[in-house]
Every structure is written in structure tokens, then in C-alpha cells.
Amino acid sequence: MSLRSQPLTYPHFYISFPHPRIVQVTLNRPEKLNCVDLPTSKQIARIWELFDEDESLWVGIITGVGRAFCTGADLGEWNSLNVTSTTNSMAAPGLAGLPRRLGKKPIIAAVNGICMGGGFEMIANCDMVVAASTAIFSLPEIKRGIVPVAGCLPRLVRTIGLQRTSDLVLTGRSVSAKTLESWGLVGRIVENAGEGKEVVDAAVALAVEMCSNSPDALIVGRTGIRLAWEAGSVEDAVDVLERDWYPGLIKGENFKEGIKAFVEKRKPVWVESKL
């Protein structure tokens, strides 16, 4: 199913295609610092499902409008759920379909501003993070008697370590993009980002660079990286990649095309992935 056939504008976000191979989801609720209510969360989660199914799209981007990237769940809505004794589910794939997303294609977080709570949980599971130098990050849940249980805790421990994760989670303090770059969570910093356009431009440039490669290799390479990140055993991860993914990679047209183009000293012409 083509994602382009879906509506492009929703109450609190919109979809765009900055490149023929790239889909961008932009949170657009600046008056609420781009917090995500339950209907919005389900709608965006569905977008990522369609993204994985759409062979014409290879890389995704998520960003926000205004001074915030995302401040997590809508606490006003959550308070209403508490009044009716309704549990706010933390089941996979989580807020906006990201904190516990498995998926098969890479998503880049373009963090334009404040990123806290569930917003932080979202980027902790994105494949790459590009951030404005002025962006601020925090997991302040502990200050409200909440714990970030939607998926980021074990992922952060694996990415930045036990002590640094404890520093963030058990104090609820804010840290800068440059701090998270030095800790290994943020991959690229954009200076003088203004309203966020420069951050998005940098994320799009990164995505375009990725799209110059084989879509099959993007999928299988990402799978191998995630198996290593999520599996308890390095060798188990290698076994799964070799057994379940490598055969499909080498049977595909892009595998043959990449090698043939190298031999013929030309640029490869990729076809859409069938993986």
C-alpha cells in the first residue's frame, strides 16, 4: 500500500515527502509543546506501519513544529484516564509507534527543541538522532511519580550506560544536545538551528545520503545492528542475521547490481526492495 495515498494532514501532525524515497512526520501541536494524545499516537504508529510496507520509501524522519520536538504523552488526557481508573497502556510499539518499534526501515529523529518524557523515549529507539545545539532533553517522569516504562530504560542503558541513564532517570534533570552527543545518543549537532528548519535539512541530507545505497542493504544492515543491540548474545544475533536475512539479501537484484556496478566502474541503479 502506498503511503502517498493516505491523508497528509491530521489534527496534530502532518506528512510530507522531502525526497521521493523519504517520508517525514512533523508533530504540529506547538501550543501544547507537541505532546501526543492517544488518537494521534495511533495515527502516527499506523504511518510507520505503512512506511515499512511501501516499497518506494526507504527512510523516515520525525520532527516537530515550534520550540519543542515532543514533550511526551498528553498529561491532561492521562489525568482524565486516572479519574476513570483507566490504565494508559505502555504496550508496544508505544507513543507514536516509536519507543518499542521493531520495524524494518530506519527512522531519523530531527530534534528541533525540547525533548522530554515520552519524546525522549521515542528518540531513544530511533536509528539516528540529529539535534539542534539548543535542544534540551530530559526524563522528568520521576518528579511526577511516574517512571519511563515505555521502552527507553533498557535501550538507554545499552546506548549510554547504567550510570548515565541513572543520572537522567533518577534525578529528572535536563541535559543539552552536546552532552548527549558526548554520551553517544545524539549523532549529529546542528548549530544556529533557529526554528528547526536547519535540523530538518540536516536530517534530510543524511537520509538522502542513505538513499544512495541499496534499499535491501539498508533493511538488512539495520536488522543486523538492532539484533546486536537487543540480543543478549552477540553470536545469537549473528546467527539470526545469517540464517534469516542474508539469503534474501543475496537473492535480490540489488545485491547483484551493487557488485556488477563496482566491476563496471559505474554508479549502481537500485530497484525497490522486496525484503
PDB file of C-alpha atoms in Angstrom:
ATOM      1  CA  MET A   1       0.000   0.000   0.000  1.00  0.00           C
ATOM      2  CA  SER A   2       1.337   3.441  -0.931  1.00  0.00           C
ATOM      3  CA  LEU A   3       1.717   5.866   1.952  1.00  0.00           C
ATOM      4  CA  ARG A   4       1.193   8.685  -0.536  1.00  0.00           C
ATOM      5  CA  SER A   5      -2.423   7.564  -0.946  1.00  0.00           C
ATOM      6  CA  GLN A   6      -3.130   8.345   2.728  1.00  0.00           C
ATOM      7  CA  PRO A   7      -4.245  11.734   4.110  1.00  0.00           C
ATOM      8  CA  LEU A   8      -1.300  14.109   4.565  1.00  0.00           C
ATOM      9  CA  THR A   9      -2.774  16.357   7.251  1.00  0.00           C
ATOM     10  CA  TYR A  10      -4.065  15.285  10.664  1.00  0.00           C
ATOM     11  CA  PRO A  11      -5.216  17.335  13.685  1.00  0.00           C
ATOM     12  CA  HIS A  12      -1.800  17.288  15.404  1.00  0.00           C
ATOM     13  CA  PHE A  13       0.726  16.301  12.732  1.00  0.00           C
ATOM     14  CA  TYR A  14       1.299  16.258   9.013  1.00  0.00           C
ATOM     15  CA  ILE A  15       3.149  14.129   6.487  1.00  0.00           C
ATOM     16  CA  SER A  16       5.485  15.301   3.732  1.00  0.00           C
ATOM     17  CA  PHE A  17       7.892  13.781   1.226  1.00  0.00           C
ATOM     18  CA  PRO A  18      11.077  15.896   1.065  1.00  0.00           C
ATOM     19  CA  HIS A  19      12.576  13.368  -1.368  1.00  0.00           C
ATOM     20  CA  PRO A  20      10.970  10.596  -3.454  1.00  0.00           C
ATOM     21  CA  ARG A  21      12.388   7.963  -1.058  1.00  0.00           C
ATOM     22  CA  ILE A  22      11.810   9.803   2.232  1.00  0.00           C
ATOM     23  CA  VAL A  23       8.720  10.325   4.389  1.00  0.00           C
ATOM     24  CA  GLN A  24       8.643  12.991   7.101  1.00  0.00           C
ATOM     25  CA  VAL A  25       6.230  13.131  10.036  1.00  0.00           C
ATOM     26  CA  THR A  26       6.025  16.592  11.639  1.00  0.00           C
ATOM     27  CA  LEU A  27       4.340  16.970  15.017  1.00  0.00           C
ATOM     28  CA  ASN A  28       2.206  20.106  14.849  1.00  0.00           C
ATOM     29  CA  ARG A  29       0.760  20.936  18.243  1.00  0.00           C
ATOM     30  CA  PRO A  30       3.105  23.759  19.296  1.00  0.00           C
ATOM     31  CA  GLU A  31       0.656  25.282  21.779  1.00  0.00           C
ATOM     32  CA  LYS A  32       0.948  22.028  23.772  1.00  0.00           C
ATOM     33  CA  LEU A  33       4.685  21.585  23.071  1.00  0.00           C
ATOM     34  CA  ASN A  34       3.826  18.766  20.683  1.00  0.00           C
ATOM     35  CA  CYS A  35       2.578  16.392  23.360  1.00  0.00           C
ATOM     36  CA  VAL A  36       0.901  13.360  21.811  1.00  0.00           C
ATOM     37  CA  ASP A  37      -2.640  12.278  22.682  1.00  0.00           C
ATOM     38  CA  LEU A  38      -3.908   8.734  22.175  1.00  0.00           C
ATOM     39  CA  PRO A  39      -5.623   9.270  18.781  1.00  0.00           C
ATOM     40  CA  THR A  40      -2.502  10.960  17.414  1.00  0.00           C
ATOM     41  CA  SER A  41      -0.300   8.210  18.787  1.00  0.00           C
ATOM     42  CA  LYS A  42      -2.315   5.542  16.992  1.00  0.00           C
ATOM     43  CA  GLN A  43      -2.398   7.525  13.757  1.00  0.00           C
ATOM     44  CA  ILE A  44       1.388   8.002  13.661  1.00  0.00           C
ATOM     45  CA  ALA A  45       2.010   4.373  14.604  1.00  0.00           C
ATOM     46  CA  ARG A  46      -0.052   3.402  11.561  1.00  0.00           C
ATOM     47  CA  ILE A  47       2.026   5.737   9.375  1.00  0.00           C
ATOM     48  CA  TRP A  48       5.194   3.831  10.347  1.00  0.00           C
ATOM     49  CA  GLU A  49       3.493   0.518   9.537  1.00  0.00           C
ATOM     50  CA  LEU A  50       2.576   1.807   6.084  1.00  0.00           C
ATOM     51  CA  PHE A  51       6.100   3.200   5.674  1.00  0.00           C
ATOM     52  CA  ASP A  52       7.529  -0.285   6.186  1.00  0.00           C
ATOM     53  CA  GLU A  53       5.070  -1.692   3.630  1.00  0.00           C
ATOM     54  CA  ASP A  54       5.654   0.988   0.970  1.00  0.00           C
ATOM     55  CA  GLU A  55       8.486  -0.201  -1.281  1.00  0.00           C
ATOM     56  CA  SER A  56       9.023   3.298  -2.707  1.00  0.00           C
ATOM     57  CA  LEU A  57      10.010   4.749   0.694  1.00  0.00           C
ATOM     58  CA  TRP A  58      13.358   3.885   2.274  1.00  0.00           C
ATOM     59  CA  VAL A  59      13.972   6.308   5.177  1.00  0.00           C
ATOM     60  CA  GLY A  60      11.685   8.088   7.656  1.00  0.00           C
ATOM     61  CA  ILE A  61      12.127  11.323   9.615  1.00  0.00           C
ATOM     62  CA  ILE A  62      10.218  12.657  12.617  1.00  0.00           C
ATOM     63  CA  THR A  63      10.426  16.253  13.855  1.00  0.00           C
ATOM     64  CA  GLY A  64       8.305  18.957  15.484  1.00  0.00           C
ATOM     65  CA  VAL A  65       6.997  22.468  14.912  1.00  0.00           C
ATOM     66  CA  GLY A  66       7.898  25.314  17.266  1.00  0.00           C
ATOM     67  CA  ARG A  67      10.163  25.275  20.302  1.00  0.00           C
ATOM     68  CA  ALA A  68       9.549  21.605  21.167  1.00  0.00           C
ATOM     69  CA  PHE A  69      10.251  18.342  19.414  1.00  0.00           C
ATOM     70  CA  CYS A  70       7.884  16.409  21.679  1.00  0.00           C
ATOM     71  CA  THR A  71       7.095  16.547  25.390  1.00  0.00           C
ATOM     72  CA  GLY A  72       5.592  13.080  25.518  1.00  0.00           C
ATOM     73  CA  ALA A  73       2.084  11.980  26.374  1.00  0.00           C
ATOM     74  CA  ASP A  74      -0.755  14.430  26.906  1.00  0.00           C
ATOM     75  CA  LEU A  75      -0.853  14.593  30.725  1.00  0.00           C
ATOM     76  CA  GLY A  76      -4.255  16.303  30.672  1.00  0.00           C
ATOM     77  CA  GLU A  77      -5.613  13.279  28.843  1.00  0.00           C
ATOM     78  CA  TRP A  78      -3.715  10.979  31.207  1.00  0.00           C
ATOM     79  CA  ASN A  79      -5.265  12.735  34.196  1.00  0.00           C
ATOM     80  CA  SER A  80      -8.715  12.134  32.721  1.00  0.00           C
ATOM     81  CA  LEU A  81      -7.860   8.447  32.348  1.00  0.00           C
ATOM     82  CA  ASN A  82      -6.805   8.326  36.004  1.00  0.00           C
ATOM     83  CA  VAL A  83     -10.134   9.846  37.072  1.00  0.00           C
ATOM     84  CA  THR A  84     -11.947   6.973  35.371  1.00  0.00           C
ATOM     85  CA  SER A  85      -9.384   4.404  36.632  1.00  0.00           C
ATOM     86  CA  THR A  86      -8.357   3.669  33.041  1.00  0.00           C
ATOM     87  CA  THR A  87      -4.793   2.419  32.539  1.00  0.00           C
ATOM     88  CA  ASN A  88      -2.712   4.236  29.915  1.00  0.00           C
ATOM     89  CA  SER A  89      -1.217   1.249  28.097  1.00  0.00           C
ATOM     90  CA  MET A  90       2.553   1.100  27.548  1.00  0.00           C
ATOM     91  CA  ALA A  91       2.276  -1.848  25.156  1.00  0.00           C
ATOM     92  CA  ALA A  92       4.400  -1.975  22.015  1.00  0.00           C
ATOM     93  CA  PRO A  93       5.010  -0.106  19.809  1.00  0.00           C
ATOM     94  CA  GLY A  94       4.437   2.760  22.268  1.00  0.00           C
ATOM     95  CA  LEU A  95       3.918   6.504  21.886  1.00  0.00           C
ATOM     96  CA  ALA A  96       3.599   7.491  18.217  1.00  0.00           C
ATOM     97  CA  GLY A  97       4.697   3.959  17.350  1.00  0.00           C
ATOM     98  CA  LEU A  98       8.355   4.545  18.239  1.00  0.00           C
ATOM     99  CA  PRO A  99       9.616   3.613  21.760  1.00  0.00           C
ATOM    100  CA  ARG A 100       9.240  -0.133  21.151  1.00  0.00           C
ATOM    101  CA  ARG A 101       9.093  -0.171  17.361  1.00  0.00           C
ATOM    102  CA  LEU A 102      10.777  -3.070  15.623  1.00  0.00           C
ATOM    103  CA  GLY A 103      10.041  -2.168  12.013  1.00  0.00           C
ATOM    104  CA  LYS A 104      12.400  -2.817   9.151  1.00  0.00           C
ATOM    105  CA  LYS A 105      13.366   0.622   7.816  1.00  0.00           C
ATOM    106  CA  PRO A 106      15.421   3.364   9.514  1.00  0.00           C
ATOM    107  CA  ILE A 107      13.885   6.443  11.121  1.00  0.00           C
ATOM    108  CA  ILE A 108      15.846   9.601  11.909  1.00  0.00           C
ATOM    109  CA  ALA A 109      14.777  11.903  14.770  1.00  0.00           C
ATOM    110  CA  ALA A 110      15.317  15.563  13.863  1.00  0.00           C
ATOM    111  CA  VAL A 111      15.157  17.135  17.328  1.00  0.00           C
ATOM    112  CA  ASN A 112      14.371  20.805  16.880  1.00  0.00           C
ATOM    113  CA  GLY A 113      13.837  21.767  20.541  1.00  0.00           C
ATOM    114  CA  ILE A 114      12.555  20.464  23.876  1.00  0.00           C
ATOM    115  CA  CYS A 115      12.560  16.678  24.010  1.00  0.00           C
ATOM    116  CA  MET A 116      11.271  15.205  27.231  1.00  0.00           C
ATOM    117  CA  GLY A 117       9.336  12.314  28.704  1.00  0.00           C
ATOM    118  CA  GLY A 118       7.767  10.202  26.004  1.00  0.00           C
ATOM    119  CA  GLY A 119       9.505  12.327  23.382  1.00  0.00           C
ATOM    120  CA  PHE A 120      12.837  11.182  24.812  1.00  0.00           C
ATOM    121  CA  GLU A 121      11.559   7.593  24.814  1.00  0.00           C
ATOM    122  CA  MET A 122      10.740   7.978  21.122  1.00  0.00           C
ATOM    123  CA  ILE A 123      14.207   9.125  20.078  1.00  0.00           C
ATOM    124  CA  ALA A 124      15.947   6.510  22.249  1.00  0.00           C
ATOM    125  CA  ASN A 125      14.687   3.914  19.776  1.00  0.00           C
ATOM    126  CA  CYS A 126      15.179   5.911  16.579  1.00  0.00           C
ATOM    127  CA  ASP A 127      18.007   4.718  14.357  1.00  0.00           C
ATOM    128  CA  MET A 128      19.770   8.095  14.241  1.00  0.00           C
ATOM    129  CA  VAL A 129      19.356  11.378  16.097  1.00  0.00           C
ATOM    130  CA  VAL A 130      20.142  14.793  14.622  1.00  0.00           C
ATOM    131  CA  ALA A 131      19.646  17.649  17.106  1.00  0.00           C
ATOM    132  CA  ALA A 132      19.771  21.419  17.306  1.00  0.00           C
ATOM    133  CA  SER A 133      22.599  22.585  19.542  1.00  0.00           C
ATOM    134  CA  THR A 134      19.973  24.381  21.643  1.00  0.00           C
ATOM    135  CA  ALA A 135      17.776  21.289  22.131  1.00  0.00           C
ATOM    136  CA  ILE A 136      17.125  20.236  25.728  1.00  0.00           C
ATOM    137  CA  PHE A 137      16.479  16.651  26.788  1.00  0.00           C
ATOM    138  CA  SER A 138      15.030  15.214  29.984  1.00  0.00           C
ATOM    139  CA  LEU A 139      13.168  12.306  31.539  1.00  0.00           C
ATOM    140  CA  PRO A 140      11.308  14.212  34.273  1.00  0.00           C
ATOM    141  CA  GLU A 141       8.744  11.487  34.997  1.00  0.00           C
ATOM    142  CA  ILE A 142      10.150  10.795  38.452  1.00  0.00           C
ATOM    143  CA  LYS A 143       9.165  14.343  39.503  1.00  0.00           C
ATOM    144  CA  ARG A 144       5.506  13.407  38.851  1.00  0.00           C
ATOM    145  CA  GLY A 145       5.603   9.974  40.410  1.00  0.00           C
ATOM    146  CA  ILE A 146       5.889   8.304  37.010  1.00  0.00           C
ATOM    147  CA  VAL A 147       8.606   6.066  35.566  1.00  0.00           C
ATOM    148  CA  PRO A 148       9.521   5.944  31.845  1.00  0.00           C
ATOM    149  CA  VAL A 149       8.465   2.344  31.277  1.00  0.00           C
ATOM    150  CA  ALA A 150       7.555   2.602  27.578  1.00  0.00           C
ATOM    151  CA  GLY A 151      10.842   1.119  26.433  1.00  0.00           C
ATOM    152  CA  CYS A 152      13.698   3.580  26.874  1.00  0.00           C
ATOM    153  CA  LEU A 153      15.283   2.304  30.102  1.00  0.00           C
ATOM    154  CA  PRO A 154      17.000  -0.856  28.808  1.00  0.00           C
ATOM    155  CA  ARG A 155      17.736   0.847  25.491  1.00  0.00           C
ATOM    156  CA  LEU A 156      19.391   3.830  27.150  1.00  0.00           C
ATOM    157  CA  VAL A 157      21.458   1.574  29.406  1.00  0.00           C
ATOM    158  CA  ARG A 158      22.783  -0.165  26.304  1.00  0.00           C
ATOM    159  CA  THR A 159      23.432   3.102  24.477  1.00  0.00           C
ATOM    160  CA  ILE A 160      24.808   5.449  27.151  1.00  0.00           C
ATOM    161  CA  GLY A 161      25.456   3.130  30.113  1.00  0.00           C
ATOM    162  CA  LEU A 162      23.976   2.378  33.514  1.00  0.00           C
ATOM    163  CA  GLN A 163      25.352   5.351  35.439  1.00  0.00           C
ATOM    164  CA  ARG A 164      24.423   7.974  32.858  1.00  0.00           C
ATOM    165  CA  THR A 165      20.939   6.517  32.479  1.00  0.00           C
ATOM    166  CA  SER A 166      20.582   6.556  36.267  1.00  0.00           C
ATOM    167  CA  ASP A 167      21.731  10.186  36.293  1.00  0.00           C
ATOM    168  CA  LEU A 168      18.943  11.125  33.878  1.00  0.00           C
ATOM    169  CA  VAL A 169      16.124   8.940  35.199  1.00  0.00           C
ATOM    170  CA  LEU A 170      16.635   9.190  38.957  1.00  0.00           C
ATOM    171  CA  THR A 171      17.134  12.971  39.034  1.00  0.00           C
ATOM    172  CA  GLY A 172      14.817  14.028  36.213  1.00  0.00           C
ATOM    173  CA  ARG A 173      17.325  16.720  35.262  1.00  0.00           C
ATOM    174  CA  SER A 174      17.741  18.282  31.843  1.00  0.00           C
ATOM    175  CA  VAL A 175      20.824  17.858  29.660  1.00  0.00           C
ATOM    176  CA  SER A 176      21.972  19.503  26.448  1.00  0.00           C
ATOM    177  CA  ALA A 177      22.286  18.054  22.970  1.00  0.00           C
ATOM    178  CA  LYS A 178      26.050  18.368  23.239  1.00  0.00           C
ATOM    179  CA  THR A 179      26.035  16.288  26.427  1.00  0.00           C
ATOM    180  CA  LEU A 180      24.049  13.554  24.713  1.00  0.00           C
ATOM    181  CA  GLU A 181      26.391  13.744  21.725  1.00  0.00           C
ATOM    182  CA  SER A 182      29.343  13.088  24.024  1.00  0.00           C
ATOM    183  CA  TRP A 183      27.386  10.238  25.635  1.00  0.00           C
ATOM    184  CA  GLY A 184      26.669   8.648  22.248  1.00  0.00           C
ATOM    185  CA  LEU A 185      22.904   9.124  21.841  1.00  0.00           C
ATOM    186  CA  VAL A 186      22.918  12.160  19.532  1.00  0.00           C
ATOM    187  CA  GLY A 187      24.835  11.511  16.332  1.00  0.00           C
ATOM    188  CA  ARG A 188      24.945  14.981  14.762  1.00  0.00           C
ATOM    189  CA  ILE A 189      24.616  18.515  16.143  1.00  0.00           C
ATOM    190  CA  VAL A 190      23.292  21.420  14.073  1.00  0.00           C
ATOM    191  CA  GLU A 191      24.415  24.889  15.158  1.00  0.00           C
ATOM    192  CA  ASN A 192      22.275  28.012  14.703  1.00  0.00           C
ATOM    193  CA  ALA A 193      19.207  25.898  14.045  1.00  0.00           C
ATOM    194  CA  GLY A 194      16.665  28.714  14.501  1.00  0.00           C
ATOM    195  CA  GLU A 195      13.099  27.406  14.245  1.00  0.00           C
ATOM    196  CA  GLY A 196      14.241  23.926  13.316  1.00  0.00           C
ATOM    197  CA  LYS A 197      14.448  24.118   9.519  1.00  0.00           C
ATOM    198  CA  GLU A 198      18.212  23.632   9.623  1.00  0.00           C
ATOM    199  CA  VAL A 199      17.829  20.484  11.743  1.00  0.00           C
ATOM    200  CA  VAL A 200      15.306  19.047   9.309  1.00  0.00           C
ATOM    201  CA  ASP A 201      17.540  19.979   6.375  1.00  0.00           C
ATOM    202  CA  ALA A 202      20.440  18.137   8.028  1.00  0.00           C
ATOM    203  CA  ALA A 203      18.255  15.086   8.665  1.00  0.00           C
ATOM    204  CA  VAL A 204      17.027  15.114   5.066  1.00  0.00           C
ATOM    205  CA  ALA A 205      20.619  15.377   3.794  1.00  0.00           C
ATOM    206  CA  LEU A 206      21.548  12.379   5.940  1.00  0.00           C
ATOM    207  CA  ALA A 207      18.529  10.438   4.666  1.00  0.00           C
ATOM    208  CA  VAL A 208      19.372  11.293   1.044  1.00  0.00           C
ATOM    209  CA  GLU A 209      22.902  10.000   1.621  1.00  0.00           C
ATOM    210  CA  MET A 210      21.428   6.764   2.978  1.00  0.00           C
ATOM    211  CA  CYS A 211      19.089   6.510  -0.013  1.00  0.00           C
ATOM    212  CA  SER A 212      22.074   6.442  -2.382  1.00  0.00           C
ATOM    213  CA  ASN A 213      22.650   2.904  -1.114  1.00  0.00           C
ATOM    214  CA  SER A 214      20.806  -0.353  -1.765  1.00  0.00           C
ATOM    215  CA  PRO A 215      17.397  -0.457  -0.040  1.00  0.00           C
ATOM    216  CA  ASP A 216      17.942  -4.161   0.612  1.00  0.00           C
ATOM    217  CA  ALA A 217      21.231  -3.413   2.368  1.00  0.00           C
ATOM    218  CA  LEU A 218      19.580  -0.646   4.393  1.00  0.00           C
ATOM    219  CA  ILE A 219      16.994  -3.112   5.697  1.00  0.00           C
ATOM    220  CA  VAL A 220      19.377  -5.994   6.381  1.00  0.00           C
ATOM    221  CA  GLY A 221      22.117  -3.742   7.763  1.00  0.00           C
ATOM    222  CA  ARG A 222      19.654  -2.113  10.158  1.00  0.00           C
ATOM    223  CA  THR A 223      18.371  -5.538  11.193  1.00  0.00           C
ATOM    224  CA  GLY A 224      21.890  -6.717  11.995  1.00  0.00           C
ATOM    225  CA  ILE A 225      22.615  -3.603  14.036  1.00  0.00           C
ATOM    226  CA  ARG A 226      19.404  -3.999  16.021  1.00  0.00           C
ATOM    227  CA  LEU A 227      19.921  -7.685  16.617  1.00  0.00           C
ATOM    228  CA  ALA A 228      23.299  -6.864  18.133  1.00  0.00           C
ATOM    229  CA  TRP A 229      21.768  -4.054  20.235  1.00  0.00           C
ATOM    230  CA  GLU A 230      18.795  -6.025  21.508  1.00  0.00           C
ATOM    231  CA  ALA A 231      20.053  -9.609  21.736  1.00  0.00           C
ATOM    232  CA  GLY A 232      21.712 -10.985  24.849  1.00  0.00           C
ATOM    233  CA  SER A 233      24.347 -12.829  22.819  1.00  0.00           C
ATOM    234  CA  VAL A 234      26.458 -11.412  20.007  1.00  0.00           C
ATOM    235  CA  GLU A 235      26.679 -14.827  18.343  1.00  0.00           C
ATOM    236  CA  ASP A 236      22.907 -15.339  18.585  1.00  0.00           C
ATOM    237  CA  ALA A 237      22.448 -12.051  16.743  1.00  0.00           C
ATOM    238  CA  VAL A 238      24.919 -13.084  14.042  1.00  0.00           C
ATOM    239  CA  ASP A 239      23.195 -16.462  13.647  1.00  0.00           C
ATOM    240  CA  VAL A 240      19.769 -14.864  13.169  1.00  0.00           C
ATOM    241  CA  LEU A 241      21.096 -12.368  10.620  1.00  0.00           C
ATOM    242  CA  GLU A 242      22.958 -15.034   8.643  1.00  0.00           C
ATOM    243  CA  ARG A 243      20.120 -17.554   8.764  1.00  0.00           C
ATOM    244  CA  ASP A 244      17.033 -15.358   8.322  1.00  0.00           C
ATOM    245  CA  TRP A 245      18.187 -12.293   6.386  1.00  0.00           C
ATOM    246  CA  TYR A 246      21.363 -12.955   4.391  1.00  0.00           C
ATOM    247  CA  PRO A 247      19.735 -15.458   1.968  1.00  0.00           C
ATOM    248  CA  GLY A 248      17.108 -12.898   0.980  1.00  0.00           C
ATOM    249  CA  LEU A 249      19.757 -10.209   0.543  1.00  0.00           C
ATOM    250  CA  ILE A 250      21.919 -12.220  -1.855  1.00  0.00           C
ATOM    251  CA  LYS A 251      18.920 -13.398  -3.882  1.00  0.00           C
ATOM    252  CA  GLY A 252      17.820  -9.826  -4.550  1.00  0.00           C
ATOM    253  CA  GLU A 253      18.572  -7.791  -7.666  1.00  0.00           C
ATOM    254  CA  ASN A 254      20.287  -5.059  -5.647  1.00  0.00           C
ATOM    255  CA  PHE A 255      22.952  -7.436  -4.335  1.00  0.00           C
ATOM    256  CA  LYS A 256      23.909  -8.397  -7.902  1.00  0.00           C
ATOM    257  CA  GLU A 257      23.633  -4.822  -9.130  1.00  0.00           C
ATOM    258  CA  GLY A 258      25.981  -3.410  -6.481  1.00  0.00           C
ATOM    259  CA  ILE A 259      28.764  -5.849  -7.323  1.00  0.00           C
ATOM    260  CA  LYS A 260      28.213  -5.564 -11.082  1.00  0.00           C
ATOM    261  CA  ALA A 261      28.324  -1.762 -10.919  1.00  0.00           C
ATOM    262  CA  PHE A 262      31.596  -1.902  -8.995  1.00  0.00           C
ATOM    263  CA  VAL A 263      33.155  -4.182 -11.598  1.00  0.00           C
ATOM    264  CA  GLU A 264      31.856  -1.966 -14.412  1.00  0.00           C
ATOM    265  CA  LYS A 265      33.063   1.182 -12.610  1.00  0.00           C
ATOM    266  CA  ARG A 266      29.682   2.901 -12.656  1.00  0.00           C
ATOM    267  CA  LYS A 267      27.092   4.085 -10.176  1.00  0.00           C
ATOM    268  CA  PRO A 268      24.604   1.347  -9.174  1.00  0.00           C
ATOM    269  CA  VAL A 269      20.965   1.654 -10.182  1.00  0.00           C
ATOM    270  CA  TRP A 270      18.898   0.328  -7.307  1.00  0.00           C
ATOM    271  CA  VAL A 271      15.429  -1.183  -7.547  1.00  0.00           C
ATOM    272  CA  GLU A 272      12.815  -1.206  -4.794  1.00  0.00           C
ATOM    273  CA  SER A 273      13.369  -3.722  -2.038  1.00  0.00           C
ATOM    274  CA  LYS A 274      11.320  -6.918  -1.910  1.00  0.00           C
ATOM    275  CA  LEU A 275      12.520  -7.915   1.556  1.00  0.00           C
TER     276      LEU A 275
END
